[in-house]
Amino acid sequence: MNQGFRYLDTERFKSYRLLAVDGSELRVSPDGNDLSTYGGSKKGGKRHYFHANMLYDVLNHTCVDMVLQPGSEKNEDSAFLDLAERVEDPNVIYTVTEDTNAS
């Protein structure tokens, strides 16, 4: 993602890229008999949604990559590992937000 604009991502912290990882729920309408989007929500209860796991370059203010998961398959740990494996730059510091209000 953003391959065409990589030359613009020049800001670094002591030669390291600062990449933040966080997720957001995107509610969707039910789609017939497809229950893949139906899953437990951190907001409580069950609903239809996709979970967008974003990798964001903090200093360059750009989205680097994203993993989109149906609500029934949400797994933030595996999404983070997928995102980290796709980063080609070895000089990266990752920051991950923790929702202290999650149950």
Backbone as a printed PyTorch tensor [residue, N CA C, xyz], in Angstrom:
tensor([[[  0.8420,  -1.1750,   0.0000],
         [  0.0000,   0.0000,   0.0000],
         [  0.8830,   1.2320,   0.0000]],

        [[  0.4800,   2.2760,  -0.6640],
         [  1.2340,   3.5280,  -0.7670],
         [  2.6070,   3.3360,  -1.4000]],

        [[  2.7920,   2.3210,  -2.2280],
         [  4.0870,   2.0790,  -2.8590],
         [  4.5140,   3.2640,  -3.7270]],

        [[  3.5610,   3.8810,  -4.4070],
         [  3.8750,   4.9960,  -5.2900],
         [  4.3220,   6.2380,  -4.5570]],

        [[  4.0650,   6.3170,  -3.2640],
         [  4.4040,   7.5050,  -2.4950],
         [  5.4790,   7.2300,  -1.4440]],

        [[  6.1170,   6.0830,  -1.5110],
         [  7.1140,   5.7100,  -0.5180],
         [  8.2410,   6.7470,  -0.4340]],

        [[  8.6000,   7.3690,  -1.5580],
         [  9.6810,   8.3520,  -1.5520],
         [  9.3560,   9.5580,  -0.6740]],

        [[  8.0720,   9.7680,  -0.3490],
         [  7.6760,  10.8810,   0.5050],
         [  7.8330,  10.5610,   1.9930]],

        [[  7.9520,   9.2880,   2.3340],
         [  8.0580,   8.8700,   3.7340],
         [  9.5010,   9.0010,   4.2130]],

        [[  9.9220,  10.2170,   4.4670],
         [ 11.3290,  10.4750,   4.7810],
         [ 11.5940,  10.7700,   6.2450]],

        [[ 10.5780,  11.1390,   7.0080],
         [ 10.7760,  11.4740,   8.4170],
         [ 11.0990,  10.2200,   9.2100]],

        [[ 12.1200,  10.3040,  10.0680],
         [ 12.5630,   9.1710,  10.8760],
         [ 12.8630,   9.6400,  12.2960]],

        [[ 12.8640,   8.7130,  13.2190],
         [ 13.2910,   8.9550,  14.5870],
         [ 14.5900,   8.1750,  14.7850]],

        [[ 15.7120,   8.8790,  14.7950],
         [ 17.0300,   8.2390,  14.9440],
         [ 17.1870,   7.0790,  13.9720]],

        [[ 16.8430,   7.2980,  12.7330],
         [ 16.9220,   6.3670,  11.5980],
         [ 15.8460,   5.2740,  11.6180]],

        [[ 14.8920,   5.3300,  12.5440],
         [ 13.8170,   4.3410,  12.6160],
         [ 12.4930,   4.9390,  12.1660]],

        [[ 11.6990,   4.1190,  11.4760],
         [ 10.3150,   4.4950,  11.1800],
         [  9.4800,   4.1830,  12.4090]],

        [[  8.5710,   5.0670,  12.7560],
         [  7.6470,   4.8290,  13.8680],
         [  6.2970,   4.4430,  13.2780]],

        [[  5.9110,   3.1880,  13.4790],
         [  4.6580,   2.6830,  12.9280],
         [  3.7230,   2.2960,  14.0650]],

        [[  2.5140,   2.8130,  14.0080],
         [  1.4980,   2.5170,  15.0130],
         [  0.4910,   1.5280,  14.4330]],

        [[  0.0130,   0.6380,  15.2950],
         [ -0.9730,  -0.3590,  14.8920],
         [ -2.2110,  -0.1880,  15.7670]],

        [[ -3.3640,  -0.1160,  15.1270],
         [ -4.6080,  -0.0340,  15.8780],
         [ -5.7390,  -0.5570,  15.0100]],

        [[ -6.8190,  -0.9200,  15.6390],
         [ -7.9560,  -1.4610,  14.9120],
         [ -9.2190,  -0.6720,  15.1680]],

        [[-10.1310,  -0.7570,  14.2150],
         [-11.4350,  -0.1020,  14.3370],
         [-12.5080,  -1.0170,  13.7730]],

        [[-13.6740,  -0.9590,  14.3900],
         [-14.8140,  -1.7320,  13.8960],
         [-15.6120,  -0.8960,  12.9110]],

        [[-15.9360,  -1.5030,  11.7780],
         [-16.7360,  -0.8550,  10.7510],
         [-18.0430,  -1.6360,  10.6280]],

        [[-19.1180,  -1.0790,  11.1590],
         [-20.4000,  -1.7870,  11.1200],
         [-20.9170,  -1.8910,   9.6960]],

        [[-21.5020,  -3.0280,   9.3920],
         [-22.0810,  -3.2680,   8.0700],
         [-23.4560,  -3.8880,   8.2360]],

        [[-24.2540,  -3.8020,   7.1980],
         [-25.5740,  -4.4290,   7.2010],
         [-25.4200,  -5.9230,   6.9380]],

        [[-26.2940,  -6.7340,   7.5220],
         [-26.2400,  -8.1770,   7.2510],
         [-26.4120,  -8.4400,   5.7580]],

        [[-25.7230,  -9.4680,   5.2590],
         [-25.7850,  -9.8050,   3.8440],
         [-26.3870, -11.1940,   3.6740]],

        [[-27.7080, -11.2660,   3.6820],
         [-28.3900, -12.5470,   3.4670],
         [-27.9810, -13.6050,   4.4590]],

        [[-27.5500, -14.7400,   3.9510],
         [-27.1640, -15.8700,   4.8000],
         [-25.6870, -15.8610,   5.1750]],

        [[-24.9360, -14.8610,   4.7480],
         [-23.4990, -14.7820,   5.0520],
         [-23.3130, -14.2520,   6.4650]],

        [[-22.8740, -15.1180,   7.3660],
         [-22.6810, -14.7270,   8.7620],
         [-21.2210, -14.4320,   9.0970]],

        [[-20.3540, -14.3240,   8.0700],
         [-18.9280, -14.1060,   8.3480],
         [-18.6760, -12.7720,   9.0400]],

        [[-19.5380, -11.7890,   8.8240],
         [-19.3360, -10.4880,   9.4630],
         [-19.9340, -10.4240,  10.8590]],

        [[-20.6360, -11.4660,  11.2800],
         [-21.3060, -11.4660,  12.5780],
         [-20.3660, -12.0100,  13.6400]],

        [[-20.0630, -11.1750,  14.6240],
         [-19.1540, -11.6220,  15.6630],
         [-19.2340, -10.7640,  16.8960]],

        [[-18.5380, -11.2020,  17.9390],
         [-18.4890, -10.4650,  19.1910],
         [-17.7420,  -9.1540,  19.0080]],

        [[-18.2970,  -8.1200,  19.5860],
         [-17.7300,  -6.7890,  19.4650],
         [-17.1250,  -6.3440,  20.7820]],

        [[-16.0330,  -5.5870,  20.7150],
         [-15.4580,  -5.0610,  21.9540],
         [-16.3760,  -4.0120,  22.5690]],

        [[-17.3560,  -3.5740,  21.8160],
         [-18.3290,  -2.6180,  22.3340],
         [-19.4630,  -3.3300,  23.0690]],

        [[-19.4090,  -4.6570,  23.0850],
         [-20.4210,  -5.4440,  23.7880],
         [-21.4170,  -6.0630,  22.8310]],

        [[-21.8120,  -7.2690,  23.1100],
         [-22.7880,  -7.9630,  22.2780],
         [-22.2020,  -8.4300,  20.9620]],

        [[-23.0940,  -8.8640,  20.0870],
         [-22.6880,  -9.3120,  18.7540],
         [-23.3390,  -8.4170,  17.7180]],

        [[-22.6380,  -8.2340,  16.6190],
         [-23.1510,  -7.3960,  15.5260],
         [-22.4220,  -7.7670,  14.2470]],

        [[-22.8760,  -7.2110,  13.1480],
         [-22.2150,  -7.3980,  11.8540],
         [-21.1990,  -6.2750,  11.6760]],

        [[-19.9440,  -6.6530,  11.4450],
         [-18.9020,  -5.6400,  11.2430],
         [-17.6620,  -6.2580,  10.5990]],

        [[-16.8160,  -5.3840,  10.0920],
         [-15.4640,  -5.7370,   9.6910],
         [-14.5210,  -5.0660,  10.6720]],

        [[-13.3930,  -5.6980,  10.9170],
         [-12.3840,  -5.1080,  11.7910],
         [-11.2140,  -4.6690,  10.9180]],

        [[-10.9600,  -3.3590,  10.8730],
         [ -9.8620,  -2.8020,  10.0890],
         [ -8.6540,  -2.6290,  11.0000]],

        [[ -7.5830,  -3.3250,  10.7030],
         [ -6.3290,  -3.2290,  11.4520],
         [ -5.3680,  -2.3910,  10.6150]],

        [[ -5.0610,  -1.1880,  11.0880],
         [ -4.2730,  -0.2320,  10.3100],
         [ -2.8390,  -0.1450,  10.8200]],

        [[ -1.9230,   0.0230,   9.8780],
         [ -0.5210,   0.2970,  10.1750],
         [ -0.2650,   1.7170,   9.6790]],

        [[  0.0710,   2.6140,  10.6030],
         [  0.1500,   4.0380,  10.3220],
         [  1.5510,   4.5600,  10.6270]],

        [[  2.1290,   5.3040,   9.6760],
         [  3.4270,   5.9310,   9.8730],
         [  3.2040,   7.2350,  10.6380]],

        [[  3.6330,   7.2470,  11.8950],
         [  3.3400,   8.3550,  12.8040],
         [  3.9920,   9.6590,  12.3670]],

        [[  5.2170,   9.6070,  11.9100],
         [  5.9350,  10.8320,  11.5640],
         [  5.6000,  11.3640,  10.1740]],

        [[  5.2060,  10.4750,   9.2720],
         [  4.8940,  10.8900,   7.9050],
         [  3.3990,  11.0060,   7.6410]],

        [[  2.5970,  10.6530,   8.6440],
         [  1.1340,  10.7980,   8.5690],
         [  0.5410,  10.0750,   7.3590]],

        [[  0.9700,   8.8240,   7.1750],
         [  0.4510,   8.0310,   6.0740],
         [  0.0410,   6.6450,   6.5600]],

        [[ -0.9740,   6.1050,   5.9140],
         [ -1.3670,   4.7170,   6.1540],
         [ -0.4240,   3.8510,   5.3330]],

        [[  0.2410,   2.9130,   5.9930],
         [  1.2190,   2.0640,   5.3280],
         [  0.5610,   0.8060,   4.7820]],

        [[ -0.3410,   0.2170,   5.5630],
         [ -0.9750,  -1.0410,   5.1670],
         [ -2.2000,  -1.2670,   6.0350]],

        [[ -3.0200,  -2.2480,   5.6400],
         [ -4.2290,  -2.5440,   6.3980],
         [ -4.6050,  -4.0030,   6.1920]],

        [[ -5.1460,  -4.6170,   7.2460],
         [ -5.7280,  -5.9480,   7.1600],
         [ -7.1850,  -5.7950,   7.5650]],

        [[ -8.0860,  -6.2660,   6.7090],
         [ -9.5210,  -6.1860,   6.9650],
         [-10.0350,  -7.5890,   7.2650]],

        [[-10.6540,  -7.7630,   8.4340],
         [-11.1410,  -9.0780,   8.8490],
         [-12.6410,  -9.0220,   9.1250]],

        [[-13.3940, -10.0510,   8.6930],
         [-14.8020, -10.1270,   9.0700],
         [-14.9170, -10.2820,  10.5860]],

        [[-16.0010,  -9.8010,  11.1570],
         [-16.1900,  -9.8380,  12.6000],
         [-16.0160, -11.2150,  13.2140]],

        [[-16.4420, -12.2590,  12.5160],
         [-16.3230, -13.6100,  13.0670],
         [-14.8920, -14.1300,  13.0490]],

        [[-14.0020, -13.4660,  12.3100],
         [-12.6170, -13.9120,  12.1870],
         [-11.6250, -12.8950,  12.7560]],

        [[-12.1100, -11.9430,  13.5430],
         [-11.2570, -10.8960,  14.0950],
         [-10.1660, -11.5080,  14.9680]],

        [[ -8.9180, -11.1280,  14.6560],
         [ -7.7850, -11.5810,  15.4500],
         [ -6.6930, -10.5190,  15.3100]],

        [[ -6.6220,  -9.6070,  16.2610],
         [ -5.6890,  -8.4930,  16.1680],
         [ -4.2340,  -8.9480,  16.2250]],

        [[ -3.9510, -10.0140,  16.9570],
         [ -2.5750, -10.5110,  17.0330],
         [ -2.0940, -11.0010,  15.6690]],

        [[ -2.8990, -11.8310,  15.0110],
         [ -2.4870, -12.3420,  13.6990],
         [ -2.4470, -11.2170,  12.6670]],

        [[ -3.3440, -10.2440,  12.7920],
         [ -3.3260,  -9.1070,  11.8670],
         [ -2.0310,  -8.3220,  12.0190]],

        [[ -1.6010,  -8.0860,  13.2740],
         [ -0.3450,  -7.3770,  13.4980],
         [  0.8320,  -8.1370,  12.8870]],

        [[  0.8740,  -9.4460,  13.0850],
         [  1.9700, -10.2380,  12.5280],
         [  1.9730, -10.1820,  11.0070]],

        [[  0.7890, -10.2420,  10.3840],
         [  0.6920, -10.1200,   8.9230],
         [  1.2320,  -8.7740,   8.4590]],

        [[  0.8290,  -7.7070,   9.1520],
         [  1.2740,  -6.3700,   8.7810],
         [  2.7890,  -6.2250,   8.9430]],

        [[  3.3220,  -6.7070,  10.0550],
         [  4.7560,  -6.5770,  10.3220],
         [  5.5900,  -7.3670,   9.3110]],

        [[  5.1000,  -8.5300,   8.9010],
         [  5.8300,  -9.3420,   7.9190],
         [  5.9290,  -8.6600,   6.5680]],

        [[  4.9700,  -7.8000,   6.2460],
         [  4.9470,  -7.1480,   4.9340],
         [  5.7780,  -5.8660,   4.8960]],

        [[  6.2650,  -5.4030,   6.0410],
         [  7.1100,  -4.2080,   6.0670],
         [  8.5260,  -4.6140,   5.6610]],

        [[  9.0510,  -3.9750,   4.6210],
         [ 10.3700,  -4.3470,   4.0960],
         [ 11.5140,  -3.6550,   4.8290]],

        [[ 11.2370,  -2.5550,   5.4960],
         [ 12.2680,  -1.7860,   6.1870],
         [ 12.6240,  -2.4650,   7.5050]],

        [[ 13.8950,  -2.8230,   7.7310],
         [ 14.2650,  -3.4750,   8.9890],
         [ 14.3610,  -2.5060,  10.1760]],

        [[ 14.4180,  -1.2110,   9.9140],
         [ 14.5680,  -0.2090,  10.9770],
         [ 13.2080,   0.3780,  11.3420]],

        [[ 12.4400,  -0.3870,  12.1150],
         [ 11.0790,   0.0150,  12.4720],
         [ 10.8760,  -0.1620,  13.9690]],

        [[ 10.2030,   0.7940,  14.5690],
         [  9.7080,   0.6570,  15.9390],
         [  8.1940,   0.6400,  15.8440]],

        [[  7.5650,  -0.4190,  16.3710],
         [  6.1150,  -0.5530,  16.3500],
         [  5.5370,  -0.0820,  17.6790]],

        [[  4.4410,   0.6310,  17.6030],
         [  3.6770,   0.9620,  18.8010],
         [  2.2890,   0.3900,  18.6110]],

        [[  1.7810,  -0.2330,  19.6440],
         [  0.4630,  -0.8580,  19.5860],
         [ -0.3850,  -0.2570,  20.6890]],

        [[ -1.5780,   0.1980,  20.3340],
         [ -2.4570,   0.7580,  21.3510],
         [ -3.1540,  -0.3730,  22.0860]],

        [[ -3.4120,  -0.1490,  23.3400],
         [ -4.1090,  -1.1300,  24.1740],
         [ -5.3860,  -0.4830,  24.6810]],

        [[ -6.5200,  -1.1270,  24.4270],
         [ -7.7980,  -0.6190,  24.8930],
         [ -7.9880,  -1.0640,  26.3430]],

        [[ -7.8110,  -0.1400,  27.2760],
         [ -7.9230,  -0.4940,  28.6800],
         [ -9.3700,  -0.6740,  29.1210]],

        [[-10.3190,  -0.2970,  28.2640],
         [-11.7270,  -0.4460,  28.6010],
         [-12.3260,  -1.7390,  28.0590]],

        [[-11.5320,  -2.5120,  27.3190],
         [-12.0620,  -3.7430,  26.7350],
         [-12.2880,  -4.7920,  27.8130]],

        [[-13.2860,  -5.6130,  27.5790],
         [-13.5810,  -6.6630,  28.5590],
         [-12.8840,  -7.9420,  28.2120]]])
